[in-house]
mmCIF file of C-alpha atoms in Angstrom:
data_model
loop_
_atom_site.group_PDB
_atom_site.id
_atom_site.type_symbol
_atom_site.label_atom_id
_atom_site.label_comp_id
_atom_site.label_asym_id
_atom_site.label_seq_id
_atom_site.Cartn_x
_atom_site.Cartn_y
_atom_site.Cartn_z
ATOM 1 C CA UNK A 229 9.288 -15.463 -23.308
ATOM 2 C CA UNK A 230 9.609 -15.034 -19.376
ATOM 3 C CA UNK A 231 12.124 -15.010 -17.174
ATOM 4 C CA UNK A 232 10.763 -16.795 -14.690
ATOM 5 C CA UNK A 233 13.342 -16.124 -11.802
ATOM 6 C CA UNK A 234 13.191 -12.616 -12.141
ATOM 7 C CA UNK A 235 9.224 -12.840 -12.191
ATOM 8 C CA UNK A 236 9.646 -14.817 -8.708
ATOM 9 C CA UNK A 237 12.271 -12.159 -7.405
ATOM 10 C CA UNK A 238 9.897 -9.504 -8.468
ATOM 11 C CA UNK A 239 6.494 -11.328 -6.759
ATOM 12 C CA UNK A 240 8.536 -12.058 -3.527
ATOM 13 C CA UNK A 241 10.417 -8.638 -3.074
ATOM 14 C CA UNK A 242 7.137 -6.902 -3.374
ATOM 15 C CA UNK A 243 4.757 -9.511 -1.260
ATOM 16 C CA UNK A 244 7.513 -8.856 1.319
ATOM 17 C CA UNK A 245 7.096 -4.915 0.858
ATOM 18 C CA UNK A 246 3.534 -4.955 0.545
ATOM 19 C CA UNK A 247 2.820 -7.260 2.956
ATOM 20 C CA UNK A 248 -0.807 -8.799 2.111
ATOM 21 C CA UNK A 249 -1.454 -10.493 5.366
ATOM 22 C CA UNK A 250 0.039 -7.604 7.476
ATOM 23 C CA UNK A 251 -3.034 -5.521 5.771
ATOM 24 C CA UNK A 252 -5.775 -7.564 6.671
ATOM 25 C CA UNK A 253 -6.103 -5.691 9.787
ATOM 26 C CA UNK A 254 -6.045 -2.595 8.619
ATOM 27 C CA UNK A 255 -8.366 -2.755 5.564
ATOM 28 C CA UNK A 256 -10.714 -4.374 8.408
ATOM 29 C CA UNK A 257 -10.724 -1.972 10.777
ATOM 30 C CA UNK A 258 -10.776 1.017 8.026
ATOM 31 C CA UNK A 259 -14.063 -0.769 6.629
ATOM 32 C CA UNK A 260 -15.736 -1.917 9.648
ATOM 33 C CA UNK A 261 -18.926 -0.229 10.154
ATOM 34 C CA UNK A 262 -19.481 -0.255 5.975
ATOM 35 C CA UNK A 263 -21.814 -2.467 3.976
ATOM 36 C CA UNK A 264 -20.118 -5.759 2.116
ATOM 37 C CA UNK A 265 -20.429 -4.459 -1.005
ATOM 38 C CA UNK A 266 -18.838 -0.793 0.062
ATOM 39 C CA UNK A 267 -15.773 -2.764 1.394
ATOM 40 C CA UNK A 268 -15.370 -5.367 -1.306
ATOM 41 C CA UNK A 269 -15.311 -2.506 -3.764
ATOM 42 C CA UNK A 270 -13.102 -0.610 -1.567
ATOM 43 C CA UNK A 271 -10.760 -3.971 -1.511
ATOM 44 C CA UNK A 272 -10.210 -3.261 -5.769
ATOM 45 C CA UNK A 273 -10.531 0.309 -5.680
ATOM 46 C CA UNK A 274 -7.175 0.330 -3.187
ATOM 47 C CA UNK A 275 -5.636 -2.209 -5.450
ATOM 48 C CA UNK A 276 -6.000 0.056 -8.484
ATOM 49 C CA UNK A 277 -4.669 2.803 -7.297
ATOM 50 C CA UNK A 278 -2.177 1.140 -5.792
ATOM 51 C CA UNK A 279 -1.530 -0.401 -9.445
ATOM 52 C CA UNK A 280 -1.928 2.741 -11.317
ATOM 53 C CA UNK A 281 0.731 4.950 -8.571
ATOM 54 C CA UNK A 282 3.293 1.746 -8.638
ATOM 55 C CA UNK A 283 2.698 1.895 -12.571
ATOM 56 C CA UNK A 284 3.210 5.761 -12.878
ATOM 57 C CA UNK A 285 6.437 5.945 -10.853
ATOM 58 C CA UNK A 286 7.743 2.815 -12.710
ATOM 59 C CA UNK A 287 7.834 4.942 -16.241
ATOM 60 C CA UNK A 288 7.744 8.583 -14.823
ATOM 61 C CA UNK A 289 9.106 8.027 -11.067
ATOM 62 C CA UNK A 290 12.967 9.565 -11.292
ATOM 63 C CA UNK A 291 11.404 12.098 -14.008
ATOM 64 C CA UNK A 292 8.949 12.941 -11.464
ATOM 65 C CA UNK A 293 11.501 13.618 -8.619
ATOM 66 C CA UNK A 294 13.742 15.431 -10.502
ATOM 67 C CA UNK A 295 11.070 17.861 -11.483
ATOM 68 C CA UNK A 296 9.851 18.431 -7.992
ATOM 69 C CA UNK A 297 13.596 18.428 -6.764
ATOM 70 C CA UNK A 298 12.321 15.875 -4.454
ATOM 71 C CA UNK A 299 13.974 13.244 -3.100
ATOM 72 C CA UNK A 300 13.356 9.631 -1.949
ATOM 73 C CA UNK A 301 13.660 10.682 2.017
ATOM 74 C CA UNK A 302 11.162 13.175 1.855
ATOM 75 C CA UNK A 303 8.393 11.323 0.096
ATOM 76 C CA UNK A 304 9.636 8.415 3.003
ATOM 77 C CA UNK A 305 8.947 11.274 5.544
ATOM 78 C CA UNK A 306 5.686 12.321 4.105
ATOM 79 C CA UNK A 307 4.030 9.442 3.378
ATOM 80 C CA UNK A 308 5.040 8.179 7.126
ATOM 81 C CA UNK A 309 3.291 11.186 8.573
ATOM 82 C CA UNK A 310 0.160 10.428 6.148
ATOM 83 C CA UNK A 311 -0.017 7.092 7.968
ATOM 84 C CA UNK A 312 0.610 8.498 11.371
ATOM 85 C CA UNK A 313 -2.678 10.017 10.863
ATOM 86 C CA UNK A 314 -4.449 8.025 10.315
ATOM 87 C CA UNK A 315 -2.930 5.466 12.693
ATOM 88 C CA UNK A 316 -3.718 8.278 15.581
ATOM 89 C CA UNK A 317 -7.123 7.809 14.383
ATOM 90 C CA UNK A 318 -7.346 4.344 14.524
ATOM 91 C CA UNK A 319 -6.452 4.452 17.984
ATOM 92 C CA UNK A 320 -8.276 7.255 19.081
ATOM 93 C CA UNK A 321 -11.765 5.963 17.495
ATOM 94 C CA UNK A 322 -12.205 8.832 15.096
ATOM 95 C CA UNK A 323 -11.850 6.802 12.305
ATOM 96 C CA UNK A 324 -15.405 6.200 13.353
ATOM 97 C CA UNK A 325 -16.470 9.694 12.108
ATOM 98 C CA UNK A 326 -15.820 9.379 9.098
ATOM 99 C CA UNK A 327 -17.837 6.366 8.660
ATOM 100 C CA UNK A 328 -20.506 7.712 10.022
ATOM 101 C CA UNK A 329 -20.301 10.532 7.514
ATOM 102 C CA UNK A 330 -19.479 8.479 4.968
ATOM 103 C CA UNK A 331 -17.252 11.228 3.813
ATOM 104 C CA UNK A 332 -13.654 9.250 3.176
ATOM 105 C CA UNK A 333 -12.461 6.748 0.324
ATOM 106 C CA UNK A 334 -10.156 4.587 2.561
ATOM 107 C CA UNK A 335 -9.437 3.028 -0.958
ATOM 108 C CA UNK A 336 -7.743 5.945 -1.851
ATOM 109 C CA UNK A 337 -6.432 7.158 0.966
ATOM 110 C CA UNK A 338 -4.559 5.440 3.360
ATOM 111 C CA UNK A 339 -4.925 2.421 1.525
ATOM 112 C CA UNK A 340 -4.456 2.903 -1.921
ATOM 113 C CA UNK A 341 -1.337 5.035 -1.249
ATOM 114 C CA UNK A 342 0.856 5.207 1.187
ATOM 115 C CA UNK A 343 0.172 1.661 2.730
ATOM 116 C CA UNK A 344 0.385 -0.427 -0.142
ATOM 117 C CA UNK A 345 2.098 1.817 -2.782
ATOM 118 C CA UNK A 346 4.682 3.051 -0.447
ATOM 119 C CA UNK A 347 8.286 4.172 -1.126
ATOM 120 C CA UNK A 348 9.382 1.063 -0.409
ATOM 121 C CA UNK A 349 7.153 -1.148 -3.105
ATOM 122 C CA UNK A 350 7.965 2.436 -5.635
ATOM 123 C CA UNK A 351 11.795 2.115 -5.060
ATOM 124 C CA UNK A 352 11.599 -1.545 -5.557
ATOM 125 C CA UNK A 353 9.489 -1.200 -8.819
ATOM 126 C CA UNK A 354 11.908 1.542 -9.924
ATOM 127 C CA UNK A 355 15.044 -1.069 -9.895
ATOM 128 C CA UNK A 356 13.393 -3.632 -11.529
ATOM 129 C CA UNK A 357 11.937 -1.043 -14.314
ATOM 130 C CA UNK A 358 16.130 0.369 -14.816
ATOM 131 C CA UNK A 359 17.266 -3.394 -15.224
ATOM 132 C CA UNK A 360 15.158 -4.433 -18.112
ATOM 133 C CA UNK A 361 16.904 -5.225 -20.948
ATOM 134 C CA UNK A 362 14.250 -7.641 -23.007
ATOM 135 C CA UNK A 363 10.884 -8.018 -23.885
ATOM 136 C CA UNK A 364 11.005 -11.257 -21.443
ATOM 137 C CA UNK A 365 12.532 -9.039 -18.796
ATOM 138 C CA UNK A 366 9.831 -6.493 -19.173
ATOM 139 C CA UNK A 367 7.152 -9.069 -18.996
ATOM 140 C CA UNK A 368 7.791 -10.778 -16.086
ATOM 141 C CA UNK A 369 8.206 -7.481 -14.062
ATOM 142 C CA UNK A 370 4.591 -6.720 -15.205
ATOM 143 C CA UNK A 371 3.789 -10.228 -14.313
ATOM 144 C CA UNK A 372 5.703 -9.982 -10.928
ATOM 145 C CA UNK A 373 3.617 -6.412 -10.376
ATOM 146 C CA UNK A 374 0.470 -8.095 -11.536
ATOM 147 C CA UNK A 375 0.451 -10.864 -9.460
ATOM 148 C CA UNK A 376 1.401 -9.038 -6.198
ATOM 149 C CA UNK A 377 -1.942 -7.029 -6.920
ATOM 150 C CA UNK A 378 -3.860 -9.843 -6.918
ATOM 151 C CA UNK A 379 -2.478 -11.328 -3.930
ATOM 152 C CA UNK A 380 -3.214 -7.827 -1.991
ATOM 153 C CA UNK A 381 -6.929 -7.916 -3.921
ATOM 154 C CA UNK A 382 -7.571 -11.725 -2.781
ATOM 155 C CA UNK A 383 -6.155 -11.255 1.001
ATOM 156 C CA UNK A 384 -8.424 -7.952 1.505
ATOM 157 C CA UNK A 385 -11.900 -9.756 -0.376
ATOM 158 C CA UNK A 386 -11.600 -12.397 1.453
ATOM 159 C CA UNK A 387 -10.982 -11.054 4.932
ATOM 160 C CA UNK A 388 -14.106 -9.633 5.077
ATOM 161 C CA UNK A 389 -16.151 -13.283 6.826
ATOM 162 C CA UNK A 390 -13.950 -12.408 9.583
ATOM 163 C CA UNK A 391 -15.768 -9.251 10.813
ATOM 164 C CA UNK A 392 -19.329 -10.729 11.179
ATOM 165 C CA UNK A 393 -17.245 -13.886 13.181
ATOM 166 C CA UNK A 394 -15.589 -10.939 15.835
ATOM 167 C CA UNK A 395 -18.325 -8.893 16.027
ATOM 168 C CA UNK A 396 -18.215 -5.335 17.400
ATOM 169 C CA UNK A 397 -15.843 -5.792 19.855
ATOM 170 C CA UNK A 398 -13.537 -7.871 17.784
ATOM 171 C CA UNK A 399 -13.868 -5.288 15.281
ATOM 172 C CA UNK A 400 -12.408 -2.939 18.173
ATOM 173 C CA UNK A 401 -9.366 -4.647 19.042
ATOM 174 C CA UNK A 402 -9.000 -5.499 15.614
ATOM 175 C CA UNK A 403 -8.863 -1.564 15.150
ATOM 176 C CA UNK A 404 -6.930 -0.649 18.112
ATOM 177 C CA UNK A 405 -3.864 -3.129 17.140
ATOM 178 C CA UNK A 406 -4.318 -1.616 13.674
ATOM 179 C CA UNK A 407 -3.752 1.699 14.432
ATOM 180 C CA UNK A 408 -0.773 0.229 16.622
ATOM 181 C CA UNK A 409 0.793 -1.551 13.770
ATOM 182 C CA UNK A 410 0.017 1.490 11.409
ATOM 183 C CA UNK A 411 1.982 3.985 13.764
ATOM 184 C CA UNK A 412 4.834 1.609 14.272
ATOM 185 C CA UNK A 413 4.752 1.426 9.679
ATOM 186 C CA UNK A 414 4.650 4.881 10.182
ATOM 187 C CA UNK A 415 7.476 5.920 12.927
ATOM 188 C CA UNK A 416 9.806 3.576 10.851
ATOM 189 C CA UNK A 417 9.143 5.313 7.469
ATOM 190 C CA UNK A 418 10.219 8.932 9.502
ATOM 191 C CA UNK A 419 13.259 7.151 10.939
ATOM 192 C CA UNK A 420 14.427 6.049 8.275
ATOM 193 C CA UNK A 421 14.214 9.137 6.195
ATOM 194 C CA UNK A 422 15.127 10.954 9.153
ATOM 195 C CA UNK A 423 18.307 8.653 8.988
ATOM 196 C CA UNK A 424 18.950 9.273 5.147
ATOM 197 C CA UNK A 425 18.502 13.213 5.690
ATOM 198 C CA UNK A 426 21.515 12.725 7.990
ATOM 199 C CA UNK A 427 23.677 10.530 5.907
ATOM 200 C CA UNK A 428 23.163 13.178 3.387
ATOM 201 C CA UNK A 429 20.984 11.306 0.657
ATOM 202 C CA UNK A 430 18.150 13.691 0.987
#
């Protein structure tokens, strides 16, 4: 009833693209200064939408493109200048404003979408969605998509014992290397559509 190598293939190519442990620091330093409960719901909140995009552009995604006339590259350039952003932010310490004000959804926005359903994870679901031929292929993609999600759900809820072990000035590094990681994520996603613009796939 499942394929169970193309489940794996589907889990790993995604934990690689989505990279759990590589947003630990982020979701951290985007929820520091929040209560518990405002960051573990933020933790499922960023999971579902990063569910419900991945899910959207695996039925709809070339539909959607084709519509817009847009292509690949550009939502690569876009959603690397989204994270820019907020990576300038992070670095900058005006993330903190926003706490304060209590005026942003991080689970939306950045983490939600573009961080963890980013072009790469959409491509990748897009692939596996064109090469299903069964009802056993179909289900272990769903599983494979599933699972991922609950990896990226588990490593943010449980993160959160770490900030009241670092305290406020671990919460600071924590932030600062954030934002550094977040605008390197972010540089890469321009060069690379920057790259594809000139190889003519844009």
């Amino acid at each position: 009833m499942v394929e169970h190598v193309l489940l794996v293939e589907v889990f790993v190519t995604l934990f690689v693209i989505m990279d759990p442990v590589g947003t630990v620091p982020i979701f951290l330093s985007l929820t520091a200064g929040r209560s518990p409960a405002t960051a573990r719901r933020a933790a499922w909140q960023a999971v579902a939408v990063s569910f419900l995009v991945i899910t959207l552009f695996a039925f709809f995604g070339q539909q959607i493109f084709n519509y817009l006339h847009i292509s690949l590259p550009a939502l690569q350039c876009a959603g690397g200048l989204l994270l820019l952003l907020v990576a300038l932010e992070l670095l900058t310490g005006n993330e903190q404003e926003h706490v304060a004000n209590g005026d942003a959804n991080i689970a939306l926005v950045p983490l939600g979408t573009p961080l963890l359903a980013g072009p790469g994870a959409i491509v990748a679901t897009m692939l596996f969605v064109q090469d299903i031929d069964s009802w056993a292929s179909g289900i272990s993609v769903a599983l494979g998509i599933i699972a991922v999600h609950l990896a990226l759900w588990a490593a943010m809820r449980y993160s959160l014992p770490i900030l009241k072990v670092i305290r406020e000035s671990g919460v600071l590094l924590v932030t600062r290397i954030a934002g550094l990681l977040l605008s390197a994520i972010a540089v890469q996603l321009v060069a690379d559509a920057v790259r594809a613009f000139i190889a003519g796939e844009g």
